[in-house]
Structure formats: structure tokens, C-alpha cells
Coordinates of C-alpha atoms in Angstrom, one line a residue:
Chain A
X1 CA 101.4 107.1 6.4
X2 CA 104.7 106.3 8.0
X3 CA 104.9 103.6 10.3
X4 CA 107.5 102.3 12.5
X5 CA 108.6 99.2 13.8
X6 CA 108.5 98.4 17.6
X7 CA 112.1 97.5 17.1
X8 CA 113.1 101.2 15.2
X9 CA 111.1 103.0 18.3
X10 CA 112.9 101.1 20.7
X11 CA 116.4 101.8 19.0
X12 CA 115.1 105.6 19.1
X13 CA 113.9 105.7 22.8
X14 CA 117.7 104.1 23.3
X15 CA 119.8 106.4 21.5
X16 CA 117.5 109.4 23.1
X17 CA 118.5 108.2 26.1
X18 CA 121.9 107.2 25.9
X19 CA 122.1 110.7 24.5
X20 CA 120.7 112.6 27.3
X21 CA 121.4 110.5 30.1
X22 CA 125.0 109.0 29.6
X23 CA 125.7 109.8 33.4
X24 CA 124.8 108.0 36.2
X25 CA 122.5 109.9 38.4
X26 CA 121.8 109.6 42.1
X27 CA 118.2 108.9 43.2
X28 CA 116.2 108.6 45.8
X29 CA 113.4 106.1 46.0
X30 CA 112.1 103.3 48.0
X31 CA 112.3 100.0 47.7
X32 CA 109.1 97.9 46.4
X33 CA 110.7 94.4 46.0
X34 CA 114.2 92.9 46.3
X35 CA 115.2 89.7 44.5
X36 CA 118.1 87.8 44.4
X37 CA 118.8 85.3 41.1
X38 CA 121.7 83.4 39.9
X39 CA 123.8 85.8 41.9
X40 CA 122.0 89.1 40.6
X41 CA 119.6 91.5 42.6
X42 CA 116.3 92.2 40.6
X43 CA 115.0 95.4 42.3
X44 CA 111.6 97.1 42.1
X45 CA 111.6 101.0 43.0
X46 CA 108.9 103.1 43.7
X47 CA 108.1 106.4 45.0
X48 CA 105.1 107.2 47.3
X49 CA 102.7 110.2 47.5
X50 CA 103.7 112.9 49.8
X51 CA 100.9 112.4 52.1
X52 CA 102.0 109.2 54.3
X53 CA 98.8 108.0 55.2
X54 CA 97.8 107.8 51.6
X55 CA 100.4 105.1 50.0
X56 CA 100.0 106.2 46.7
X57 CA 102.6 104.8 44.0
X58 CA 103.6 107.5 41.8
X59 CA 106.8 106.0 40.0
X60 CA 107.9 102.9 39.5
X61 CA 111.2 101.5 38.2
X62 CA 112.6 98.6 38.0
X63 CA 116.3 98.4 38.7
X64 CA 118.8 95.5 38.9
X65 CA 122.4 95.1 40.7
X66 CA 124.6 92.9 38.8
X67 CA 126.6 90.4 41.2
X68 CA 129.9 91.6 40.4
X69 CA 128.5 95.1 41.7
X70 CA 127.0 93.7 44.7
X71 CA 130.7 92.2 45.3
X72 CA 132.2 95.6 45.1
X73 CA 130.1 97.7 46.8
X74 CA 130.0 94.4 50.2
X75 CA 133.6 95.2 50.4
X76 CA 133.3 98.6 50.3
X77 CA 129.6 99.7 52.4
X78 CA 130.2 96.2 54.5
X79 CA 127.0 94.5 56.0
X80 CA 124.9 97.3 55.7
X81 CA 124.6 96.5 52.2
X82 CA 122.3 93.9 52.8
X83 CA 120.4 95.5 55.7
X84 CA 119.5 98.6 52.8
X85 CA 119.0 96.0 49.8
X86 CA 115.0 95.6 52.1
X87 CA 111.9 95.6 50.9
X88 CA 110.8 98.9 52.4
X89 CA 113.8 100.9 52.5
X90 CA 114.1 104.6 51.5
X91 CA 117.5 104.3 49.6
X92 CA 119.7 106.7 47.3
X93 CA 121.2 104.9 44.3
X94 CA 123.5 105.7 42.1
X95 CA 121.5 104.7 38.7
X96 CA 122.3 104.3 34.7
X97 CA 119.4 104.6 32.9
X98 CA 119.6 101.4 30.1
X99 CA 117.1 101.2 27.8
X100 CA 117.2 97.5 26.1
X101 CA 115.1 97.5 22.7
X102 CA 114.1 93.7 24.3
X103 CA 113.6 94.5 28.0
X104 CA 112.3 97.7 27.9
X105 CA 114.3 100.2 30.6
X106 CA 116.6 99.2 33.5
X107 CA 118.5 101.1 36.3
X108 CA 121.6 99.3 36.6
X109 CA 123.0 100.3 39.7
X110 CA 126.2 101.8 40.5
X111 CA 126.5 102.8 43.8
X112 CA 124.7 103.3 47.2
X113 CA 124.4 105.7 49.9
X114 CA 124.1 103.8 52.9
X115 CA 124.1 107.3 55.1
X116 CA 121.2 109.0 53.2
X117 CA 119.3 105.5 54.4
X118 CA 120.5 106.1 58.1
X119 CA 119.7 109.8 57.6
X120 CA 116.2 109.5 56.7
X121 CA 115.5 107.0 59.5
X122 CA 116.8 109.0 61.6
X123 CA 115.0 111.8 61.4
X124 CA 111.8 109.5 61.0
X125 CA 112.7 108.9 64.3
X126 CA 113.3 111.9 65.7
X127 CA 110.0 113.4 64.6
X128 CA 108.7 110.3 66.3
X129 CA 109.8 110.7 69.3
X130 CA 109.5 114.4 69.0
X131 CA 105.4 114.1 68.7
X132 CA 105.2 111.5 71.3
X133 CA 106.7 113.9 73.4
X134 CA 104.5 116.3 72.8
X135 CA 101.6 114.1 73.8
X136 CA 103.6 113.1 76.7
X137 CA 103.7 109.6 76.1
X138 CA 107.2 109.2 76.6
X139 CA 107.5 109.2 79.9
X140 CA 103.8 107.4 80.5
X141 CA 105.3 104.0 80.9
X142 CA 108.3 104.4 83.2
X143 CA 106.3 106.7 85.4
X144 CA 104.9 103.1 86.3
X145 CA 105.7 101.2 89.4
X146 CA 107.7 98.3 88.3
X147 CA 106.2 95.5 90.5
X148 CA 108.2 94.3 93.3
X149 CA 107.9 90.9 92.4
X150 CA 107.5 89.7 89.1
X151 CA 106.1 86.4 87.9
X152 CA 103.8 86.7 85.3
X153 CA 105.4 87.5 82.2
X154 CA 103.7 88.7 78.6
X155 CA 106.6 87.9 76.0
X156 CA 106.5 89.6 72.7
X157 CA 109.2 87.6 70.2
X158 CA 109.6 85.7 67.3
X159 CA 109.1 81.6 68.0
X160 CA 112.6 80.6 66.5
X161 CA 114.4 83.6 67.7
X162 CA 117.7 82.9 69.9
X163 CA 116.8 85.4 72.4
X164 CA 113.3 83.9 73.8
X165 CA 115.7 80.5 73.8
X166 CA 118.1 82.4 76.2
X167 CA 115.2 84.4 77.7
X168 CA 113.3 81.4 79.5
X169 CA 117.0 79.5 79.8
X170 CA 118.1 82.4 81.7
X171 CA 115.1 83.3 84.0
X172 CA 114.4 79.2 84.8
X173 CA 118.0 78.3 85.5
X174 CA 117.9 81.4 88.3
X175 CA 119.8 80.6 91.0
X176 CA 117.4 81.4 93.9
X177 CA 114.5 78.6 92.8
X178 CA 112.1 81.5 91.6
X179 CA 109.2 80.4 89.2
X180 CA 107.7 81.9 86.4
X181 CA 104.8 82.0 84.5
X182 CA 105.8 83.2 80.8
X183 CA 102.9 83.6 78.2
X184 CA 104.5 83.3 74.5
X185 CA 102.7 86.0 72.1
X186 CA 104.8 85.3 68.7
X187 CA 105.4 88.3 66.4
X188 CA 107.9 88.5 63.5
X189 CA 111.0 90.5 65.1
X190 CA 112.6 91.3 61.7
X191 CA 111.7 92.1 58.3
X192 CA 108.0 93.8 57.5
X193 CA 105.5 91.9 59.1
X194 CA 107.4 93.4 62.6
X195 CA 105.1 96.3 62.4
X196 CA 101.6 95.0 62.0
X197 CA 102.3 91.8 64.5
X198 CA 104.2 93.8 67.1
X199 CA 101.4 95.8 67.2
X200 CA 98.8 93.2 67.3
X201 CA 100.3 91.5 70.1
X202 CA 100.7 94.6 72.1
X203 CA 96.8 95.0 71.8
X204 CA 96.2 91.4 72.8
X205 CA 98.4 91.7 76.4
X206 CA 96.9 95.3 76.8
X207 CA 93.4 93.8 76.9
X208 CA 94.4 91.3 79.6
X209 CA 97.0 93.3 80.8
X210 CA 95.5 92.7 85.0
X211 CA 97.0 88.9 84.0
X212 CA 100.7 90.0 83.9
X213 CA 102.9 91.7 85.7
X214 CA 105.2 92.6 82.8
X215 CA 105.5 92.7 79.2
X216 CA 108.8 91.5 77.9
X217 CA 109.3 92.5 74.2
X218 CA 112.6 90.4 73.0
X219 CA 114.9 90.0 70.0
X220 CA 118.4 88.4 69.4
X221 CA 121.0 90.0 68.1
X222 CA 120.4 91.6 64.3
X223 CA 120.8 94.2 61.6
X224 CA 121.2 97.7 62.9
X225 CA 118.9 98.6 60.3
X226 CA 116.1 96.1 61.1
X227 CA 116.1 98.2 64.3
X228 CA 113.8 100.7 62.2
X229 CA 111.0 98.6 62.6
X230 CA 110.9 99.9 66.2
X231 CA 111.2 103.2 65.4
X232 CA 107.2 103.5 65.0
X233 CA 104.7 105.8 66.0
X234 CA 102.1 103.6 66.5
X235 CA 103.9 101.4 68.1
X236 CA 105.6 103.6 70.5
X237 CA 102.0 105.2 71.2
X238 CA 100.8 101.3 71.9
X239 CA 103.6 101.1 74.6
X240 CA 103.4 103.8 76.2
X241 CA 99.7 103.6 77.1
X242 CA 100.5 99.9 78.0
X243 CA 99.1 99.9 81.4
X244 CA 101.8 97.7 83.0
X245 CA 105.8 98.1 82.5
X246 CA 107.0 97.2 79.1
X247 CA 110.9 95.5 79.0
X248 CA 112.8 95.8 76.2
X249 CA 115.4 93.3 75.3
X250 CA 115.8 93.5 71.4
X251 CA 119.3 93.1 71.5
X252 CA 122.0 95.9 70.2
X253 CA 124.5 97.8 71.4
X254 CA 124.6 101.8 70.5
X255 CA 121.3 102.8 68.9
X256 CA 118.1 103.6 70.8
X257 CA 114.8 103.3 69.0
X258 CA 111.6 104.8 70.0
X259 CA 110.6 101.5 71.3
X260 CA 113.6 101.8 73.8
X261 CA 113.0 105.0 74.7
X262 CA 109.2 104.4 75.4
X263 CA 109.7 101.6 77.1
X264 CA 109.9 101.1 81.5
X265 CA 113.2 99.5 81.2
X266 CA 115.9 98.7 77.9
X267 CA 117.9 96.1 78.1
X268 CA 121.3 94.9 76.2
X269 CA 119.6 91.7 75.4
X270 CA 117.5 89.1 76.2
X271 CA 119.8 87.7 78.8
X272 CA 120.3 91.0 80.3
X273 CA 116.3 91.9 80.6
X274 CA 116.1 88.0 82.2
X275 CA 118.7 89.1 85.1
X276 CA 116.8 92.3 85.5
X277 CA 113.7 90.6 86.3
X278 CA 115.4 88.1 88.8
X279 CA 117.4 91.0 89.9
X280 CA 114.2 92.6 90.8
X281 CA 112.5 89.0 92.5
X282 CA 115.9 89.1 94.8
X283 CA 115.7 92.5 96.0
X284 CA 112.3 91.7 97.2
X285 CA 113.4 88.4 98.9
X286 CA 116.2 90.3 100.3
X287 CA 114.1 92.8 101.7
X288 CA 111.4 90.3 103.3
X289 CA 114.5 88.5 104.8
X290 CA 115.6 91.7 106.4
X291 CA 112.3 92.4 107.8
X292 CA 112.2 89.4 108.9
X293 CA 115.4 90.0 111.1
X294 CA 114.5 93.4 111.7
X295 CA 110.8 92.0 113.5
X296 CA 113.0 89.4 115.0
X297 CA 115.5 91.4 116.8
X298 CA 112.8 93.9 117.9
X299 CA 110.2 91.5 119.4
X300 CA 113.4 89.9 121.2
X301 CA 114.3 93.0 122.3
X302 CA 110.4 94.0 123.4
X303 CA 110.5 90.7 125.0
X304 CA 113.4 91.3 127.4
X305 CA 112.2 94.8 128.0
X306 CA 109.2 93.4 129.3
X307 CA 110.6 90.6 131.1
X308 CA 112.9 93.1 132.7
X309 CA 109.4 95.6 134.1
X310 CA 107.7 92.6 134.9
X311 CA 109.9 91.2 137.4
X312 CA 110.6 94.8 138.9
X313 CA 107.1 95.1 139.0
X314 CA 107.5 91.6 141.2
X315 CA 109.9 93.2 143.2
X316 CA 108.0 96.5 144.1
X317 CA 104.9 93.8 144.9
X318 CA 106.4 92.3 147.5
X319 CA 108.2 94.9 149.5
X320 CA 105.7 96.9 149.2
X321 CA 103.4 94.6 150.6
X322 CA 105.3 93.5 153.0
X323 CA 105.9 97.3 154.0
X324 CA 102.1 97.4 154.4
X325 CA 101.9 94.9 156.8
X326 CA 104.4 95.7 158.8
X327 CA 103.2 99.2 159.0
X328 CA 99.7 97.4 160.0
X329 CA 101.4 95.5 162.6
X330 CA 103.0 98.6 164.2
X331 CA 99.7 99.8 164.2
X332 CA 98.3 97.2 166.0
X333 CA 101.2 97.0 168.4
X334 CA 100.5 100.5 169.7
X335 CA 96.5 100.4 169.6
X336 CA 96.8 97.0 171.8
X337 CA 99.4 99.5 174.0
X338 CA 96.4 101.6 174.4
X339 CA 93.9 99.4 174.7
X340 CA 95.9 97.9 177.7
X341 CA 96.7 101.0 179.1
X342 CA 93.7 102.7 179.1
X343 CA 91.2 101.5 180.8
X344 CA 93.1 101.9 184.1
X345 CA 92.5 105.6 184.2
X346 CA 89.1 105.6 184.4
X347 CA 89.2 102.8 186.3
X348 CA 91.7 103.8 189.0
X349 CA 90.2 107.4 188.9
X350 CA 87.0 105.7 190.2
X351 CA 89.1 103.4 192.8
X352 CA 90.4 106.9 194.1
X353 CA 87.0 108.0 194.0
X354 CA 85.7 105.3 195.9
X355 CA 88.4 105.8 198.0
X356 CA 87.2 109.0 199.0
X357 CA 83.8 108.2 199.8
X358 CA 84.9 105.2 201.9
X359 CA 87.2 107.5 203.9
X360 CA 84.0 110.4 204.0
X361 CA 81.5 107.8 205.2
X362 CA 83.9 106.2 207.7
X363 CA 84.5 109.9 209.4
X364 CA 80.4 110.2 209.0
X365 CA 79.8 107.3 211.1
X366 CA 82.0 107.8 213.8
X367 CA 80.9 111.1 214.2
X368 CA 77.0 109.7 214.8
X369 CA 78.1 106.8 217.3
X370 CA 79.5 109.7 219.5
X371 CA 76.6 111.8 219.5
X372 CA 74.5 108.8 220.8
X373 CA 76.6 109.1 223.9
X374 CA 79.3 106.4 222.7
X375 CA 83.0 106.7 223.2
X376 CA 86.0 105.1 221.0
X377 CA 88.7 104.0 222.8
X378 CA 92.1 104.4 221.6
X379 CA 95.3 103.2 222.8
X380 CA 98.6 104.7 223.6
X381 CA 99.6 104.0 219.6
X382 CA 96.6 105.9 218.7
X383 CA 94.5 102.7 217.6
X384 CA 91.0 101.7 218.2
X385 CA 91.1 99.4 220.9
X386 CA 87.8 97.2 220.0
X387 CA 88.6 94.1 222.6
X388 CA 89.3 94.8 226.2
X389 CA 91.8 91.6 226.5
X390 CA 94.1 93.4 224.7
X391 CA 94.2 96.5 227.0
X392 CA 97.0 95.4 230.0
X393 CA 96.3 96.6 233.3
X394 CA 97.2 100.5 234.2
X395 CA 97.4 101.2 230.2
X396 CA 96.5 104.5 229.5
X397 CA 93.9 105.0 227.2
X398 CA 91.9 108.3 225.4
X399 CA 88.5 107.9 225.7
X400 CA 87.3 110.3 223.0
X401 CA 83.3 111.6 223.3
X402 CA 81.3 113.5 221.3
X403 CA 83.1 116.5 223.0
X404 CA 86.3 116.1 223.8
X405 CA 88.9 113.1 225.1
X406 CA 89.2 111.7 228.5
X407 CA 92.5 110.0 229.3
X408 CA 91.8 107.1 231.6
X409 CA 94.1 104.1 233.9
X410 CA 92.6 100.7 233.0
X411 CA 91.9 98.6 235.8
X412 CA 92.2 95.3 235.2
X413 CA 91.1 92.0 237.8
X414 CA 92.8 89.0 237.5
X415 CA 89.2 87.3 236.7
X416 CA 88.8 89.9 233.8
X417 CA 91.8 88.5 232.3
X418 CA 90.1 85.1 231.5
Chain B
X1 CA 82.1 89.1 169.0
X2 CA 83.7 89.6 165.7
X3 CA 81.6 89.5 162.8
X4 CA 82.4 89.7 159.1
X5 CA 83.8 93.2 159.2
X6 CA 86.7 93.6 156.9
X7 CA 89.9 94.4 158.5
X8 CA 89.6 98.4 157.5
X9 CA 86.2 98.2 159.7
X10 CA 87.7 96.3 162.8
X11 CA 90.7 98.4 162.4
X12 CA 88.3 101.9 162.4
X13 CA 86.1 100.8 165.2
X14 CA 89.7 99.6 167.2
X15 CA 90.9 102.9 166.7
X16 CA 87.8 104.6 167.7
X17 CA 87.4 102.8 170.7
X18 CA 90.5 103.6 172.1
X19 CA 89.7 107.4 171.2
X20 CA 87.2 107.3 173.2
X21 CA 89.2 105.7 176.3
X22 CA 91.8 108.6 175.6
X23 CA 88.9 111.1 176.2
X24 CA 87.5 109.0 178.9
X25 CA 84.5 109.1 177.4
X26 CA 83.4 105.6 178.6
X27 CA 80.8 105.5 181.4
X28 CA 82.0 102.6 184.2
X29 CA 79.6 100.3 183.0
X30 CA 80.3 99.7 179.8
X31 CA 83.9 100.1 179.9
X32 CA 84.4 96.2 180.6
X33 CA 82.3 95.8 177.2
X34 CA 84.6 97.9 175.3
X35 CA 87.8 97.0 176.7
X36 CA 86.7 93.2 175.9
X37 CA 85.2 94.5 172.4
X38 CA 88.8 96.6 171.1
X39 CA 90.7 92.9 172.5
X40 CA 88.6 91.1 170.1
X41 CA 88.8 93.5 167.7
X42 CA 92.9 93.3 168.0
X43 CA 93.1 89.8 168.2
X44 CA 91.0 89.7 164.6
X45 CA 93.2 91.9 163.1
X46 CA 96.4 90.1 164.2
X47 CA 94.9 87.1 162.9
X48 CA 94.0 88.7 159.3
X49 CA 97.7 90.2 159.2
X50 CA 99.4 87.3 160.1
X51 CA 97.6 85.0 157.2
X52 CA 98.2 87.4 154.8
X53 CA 101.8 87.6 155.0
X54 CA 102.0 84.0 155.1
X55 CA 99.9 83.9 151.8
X56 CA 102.1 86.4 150.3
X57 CA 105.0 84.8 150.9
X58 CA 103.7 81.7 149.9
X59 CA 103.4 83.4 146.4
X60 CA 106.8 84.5 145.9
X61 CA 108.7 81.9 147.4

């Protein structure tokens, strides 16, 4: 029975492979672990089960980057070298397969594809936003009303992160004396905890969400890549449902993620989304102050209008009262006309009356004296004489009698003249 | 003679009065009541007039 040593299998298992793979080879895989030491990368690469929801490990590598590599490809790939050397990253790598009789096998890596990495999460996140769209959660949040004042915030960021600093430094040095009422949530903002905390968080301010007005979600500047962290369904799906406007300030230039896109508002960075919310404080103020003017001018207006009616109304009082009473008086004028003038028809109507009779019965008596047999004596003028001392002697008088006149000589005696 | 009449009443009963003089309607004897009536009745209604217009301009002077 022939037996090996570990040693002579080893030295076999090498030679096969140095044999059969003396290329390099590109792979794709996914990053488990990435360690630095004494200058060198130690890497561990897996690949995952087809299925996402099932993270099933079903290869394993382990792979290292030798320092004087990592020099190399810096200068060449630049800073997105270390943004793809993550724990969590889908990479392609240029591999050698070693196999070390004492260390079992390596990948030494070669080279890197930094555009594969982009690739991938880019299309991640285009079938992202893709299914959120189909759901129609994209949309959900902005179709919110952003309130017209806004005071109480929900902030979303990482406790040591520059861009809460600059956040609350911006909003409480505002020029116009506005106050706020911030509530600090901390989450990680980078690396792989974003995910789970992020998400956390979101569910916290969603349950008291009637306590804010806004949701502020912020991040300093950082890795492009680290940006993939917001490129999450789950995350996108929490946001969108948020019942109050989400503000994004997480702080990069070019790229949208989904988080940006889901989002009421996106802003540059942290600074920018404070301004935006003061921005929003002083249109409001702006506004009331124009009302304010606006009510002003038109009461004053009203006002003068009024005062204007009122004292033609004043006016059209007094002439027109006094045009009533002179009217009246005119009135009176004439009825005391007729009341003066009146009164002397009748009145002279029965004089003429009376008159009349007077004159009827004075003809009616003489008559009647006559028929008893007396005479009336008149004088030459016609007149009744009544007393004979005023007849001189030889006058002539008419003697009228019942039936006819009688002139007669008056005969007169000295002693009748006493 | 004058009562409590408002002005519209002395002023109706003045004018009716002197209606009836118009239509010598007025038998001789009571035609010195009446005449003496419609003088009271004026002088009434000269009074009301005249403190009116003093109490109206009192108001916008």
C-alpha cells in the first residue's frame, strides 16, 4: 500500500496547478473580508447563491494583494481602489492561482476592474429604481406638501460626521433668528452597518413621524462608491412611504442614488439642505409680511372709502332736511294765507245777506206805517225829514201816503220856531 | 286747544280745515271755532318747525 506524504501531495497539487493554470485569470467574486497587514491586503472571496434572499456561500477563496501591487494599481485605478478593496463588494480580479505546499492555495492578485464594480452597481440600481417604479413609490414622497414652515427636524447621520457639524452650524447661525428643534437619530453613514441602521432609524421617525415636520438624512463628503449603500430597495421603499418629506443631504456631486431619487428634495450637501430649509422658513416670513401690507393698505383704503360715504351721507342729511323744512314752512305759509283769507267769504257773503234783509224789512215797514193812514215827509233833497225845526218856512216838501205824494208849502210861526 | 297730535296730524286736520272753508262748508256758527282751531293748529306747527331746525343745526354745527 503506497502512501504519500502531505508534503509529496502538496508538491503534486502545485505542479498540477502551475501546469494548468500558469495564467492569470479574471474573476468575479465578492468580497467576504478585507485586511490590511504590514503593508499587504489579506482578502477573503466568496461567491453567493443565485437566489438573493438566500445568502448562501458557495465558494470561498482566500486571496492576498501584495503591497507593491497595491502601489501600482493606486497610481493606476486612483482612489477607487480603496473604495472597491470593501467588505461587500462584487469585484473582478485579475487572479494567479498559487498553491504553497505550507499555506495551502492563494490568489495573488494582479489587477482590478474597477468598471465591472461600477457596472454591477449600476445596474443594481437601475432594477431598483426600476421596481420601485413600478410600485409607484417613486414619486410617493415628493407628491408631499413640503410644510411651509419648518421647525421640527428628524436627522438621520452619523454622530462624528462633518456634515451634522455643518448641518446644525448652518441652520442655527441663520440670519433671520429662526429656531429649531433638531432630534439626532445616529446611523452609520458609511461602510456596512449603513444598511441595517439607516433603516432602523427610518422606522423609528416613521412611527412618530406627526412629531416632525421633516426628515433630514445627512452625510459629509465620501467615497463615490460608499454611495451604494443608498442605492437599496428596502431602503428606498422605507422613504418613499415616509409620511412626511424626506431631505437628502449626503453629500456628492454627479451620481444620484435611489435614495436621492426617492427622496422630496436632494441636496449637494449638508450645508445646502440647511439653506433649503431656512430658504423655505423665509419665503413663509416673506409672505406673512406681504399680507400683512397687503391687509394694511386695504383696510386703509376701506377706511378712507368709508370716511369718504359717511360724510356725504352727512352732507345729504342736512340739506335734505333742511329742504324738508323749508318745504314745511312754505306749507304753512300758504295754509295760514288761507286760513286768513277764508273765512271772509262766508262771512261777508252773510254780511251781504244781512244786508239784504235789512234793506227788505226797512221797505216792509214803511210800507205798513202808510197803510195806517201815516205820511213820511221828505224834503226837497229827497230825505226823511223826522224833526219839524229843521223844515224852514215856505220849504217845499212831498208828503208821500199810502197812495200817492202830496207836495205841500210849510208854514212856519215865529213861536213854532222855539 | 292743541293736544299731543304729532305734527303730520295738526298738519292734516290744518289742511282739512281750510278745505272745508274753500268749499264753504262751515255753518256761521261754528266758523269762529274753526277759524280759531286752524290758528292754533298753525301756530303749533310753526313752533315744531322752528325747534327742529334749530336742533338740526345744533347737530352739525
Amino acid at each position: 500500500m503506497q502512501s504519500y506524504t502531505l508534503f509529496e501531495l502538496n508538491q503534486y497539487i502545485r505542479r498540477v496547478i502551475a501546469l494548468n493554470l500558469e495564467e492569470a485569470l479574471w474573476i468575479q467574486c465578492e468580497i467576504a473580508q478585507c485586511n490590511t497587514s504590514r503593508g499587504h491586503t489579506w482578502i477573503e472571496l466568496v461567491e453567493k447563491g443565485e437566489v438573493e434572499s438566500t445568502e448562501d456561500i458557495i465558494a470561498q477563496a482566500s486571496a492576498v494583494l501584495w503591497s507593491r501591487t497595491l502601489r501600482k494599481l493606486r497610481k493606476e485605478k486612483g482612489k477607487i481602489l480603496d473604495e472597491l478593496l470593501q467588505d461587500g463588494m462584487d469585484v473582478r480580479l485579475k487572479v494567479k492561482v498559487d498553491f504553497n505546499e505550507r499555506y495551502g492555495m492563494k490568489l495573488i492578485i494582479e489587477d482590478i476592474d474597477p468598471s465591472f464594480t461600477v457596472g454591477k452597481l449600476a445596474l443594481q440600481r437601475r432594477k431598483i429604481i426600476e421596481q420601485l417604479d413600478e410600485e409607484n413609490l417613486l414619486d410617493k414622497n415628493q407628491a408631499l406638501a413640503l410644510p411651509q414652515v419648518i421647525q421640527r427636524i428628524a436627522v438621520i447621520s452619523s454622530e462624528n460626521a462633518a456634515g451634522y457639524q455643518d448641518f446644525t452650524r448652518q441652520l442655527n447661525d441663520n440670519p433671520y433668528g429662526y429656531q429649531f428643534q433638531v432630534t439626532f437619530f445616529p446611523s452609520a453613514m458609511q461602510g456596512v452597518k449603513v444598511e441595517k441602521e439607516l433603516f432602523a432609524q427610518l422606522r423609528k421617525i416613521h412611527k412618530r413621524a406627526n412629531q416632525f415636520d421633516v426628515v433630514a438624512i445627512l452625510r459629509g463628503g465620501g467615497a463615490r462608491l460608499d454611495l451604494s449603500a443608498f442605492d437599496n430597495y428596502a431602503l428606498g421603499k422605507e422613504t418613499a412611504l415616509m409620511p412626511i418629506p424626506v431631505l437628502v443631504g449626503i453629500g456628492h456631486d454627479i451620481d444620484e442614488t435611489v435614495l436621492d431619487l426617492v427622496a422630496h428634495q436632494s441636496l449637494k450637501t449638508p450645508t445646502a439642505l440647511a439653506d433649503f430649509i431656512v430658504h423655505q422658513n423665509e419665503l413663509f416670513e416673506a409672505k406673512i409680511n406681504q399680507l400683512g401690507l397687503l391687509i394694511q393698505s386695504h383696510t386703509t383704503h376701506t377706511i378712507k372709502e368709508h370716511s369718504i360715504l359717511l360724510e356725504k351721507l352727512v352732507r345729504n342729511i342736512e340739506i335734505g332736511s333742511q329742504q324738508l323744512i323749508q318745504i314745511q314752512k312754505t306749507q304753512l305759509d300758504y295754509l295760514l294765507q288761507q286760513v286768513q283769507l277764508y273765512p271772509q267769504i262766508p262771512i261777508q257773503n252773510a254780511r251781504n245777506q244781512l244786508d239784504k234783509f235789512g234793506l227788505i224789512i226797512d221797505l216792509l215797514k214803511q210800507e205798513s206805517i202808510l197803510e195806517r193812514g201815516y205820511t213820511l215827509v221828505y224834503n226837497e233833497q229827497k230825505e226823511l225829514v223826522k224833526d219839524p225845526s229843521q223844515v224852514k218856512h215856505q220849504e217845499t216838501l212831498a208828503l208821500q201816503f199810502y197812495r200817492g205824494q202830496l207836495k205841500v208849502n210849510a208854514i212856519k210861526k215865529e213861536t213854532d220856531e222855539e | 286747544m292743541k293736544n299731543n297730535s304729532t305734527y303730520d296730524e295738526a298738519i292734516k286736520e290744518l289742511q282739512s280745515i281750510v278745505q272745508q272753508l274753500q268749499d264753504n262748508e262751515i255753518p256761521m256758527d261754528e266758523l269762529s271755532a274753526k277759524v280759531k282751531r286752524a290758528a292754533a293748529l298753525l301756530k303749533y306747527c310753526q313752533e315744531k318747525l322752528r325747534s327742529t331746525e334749530e336742533e338740526i343745526r345744533d347737530l352739525f354745527s
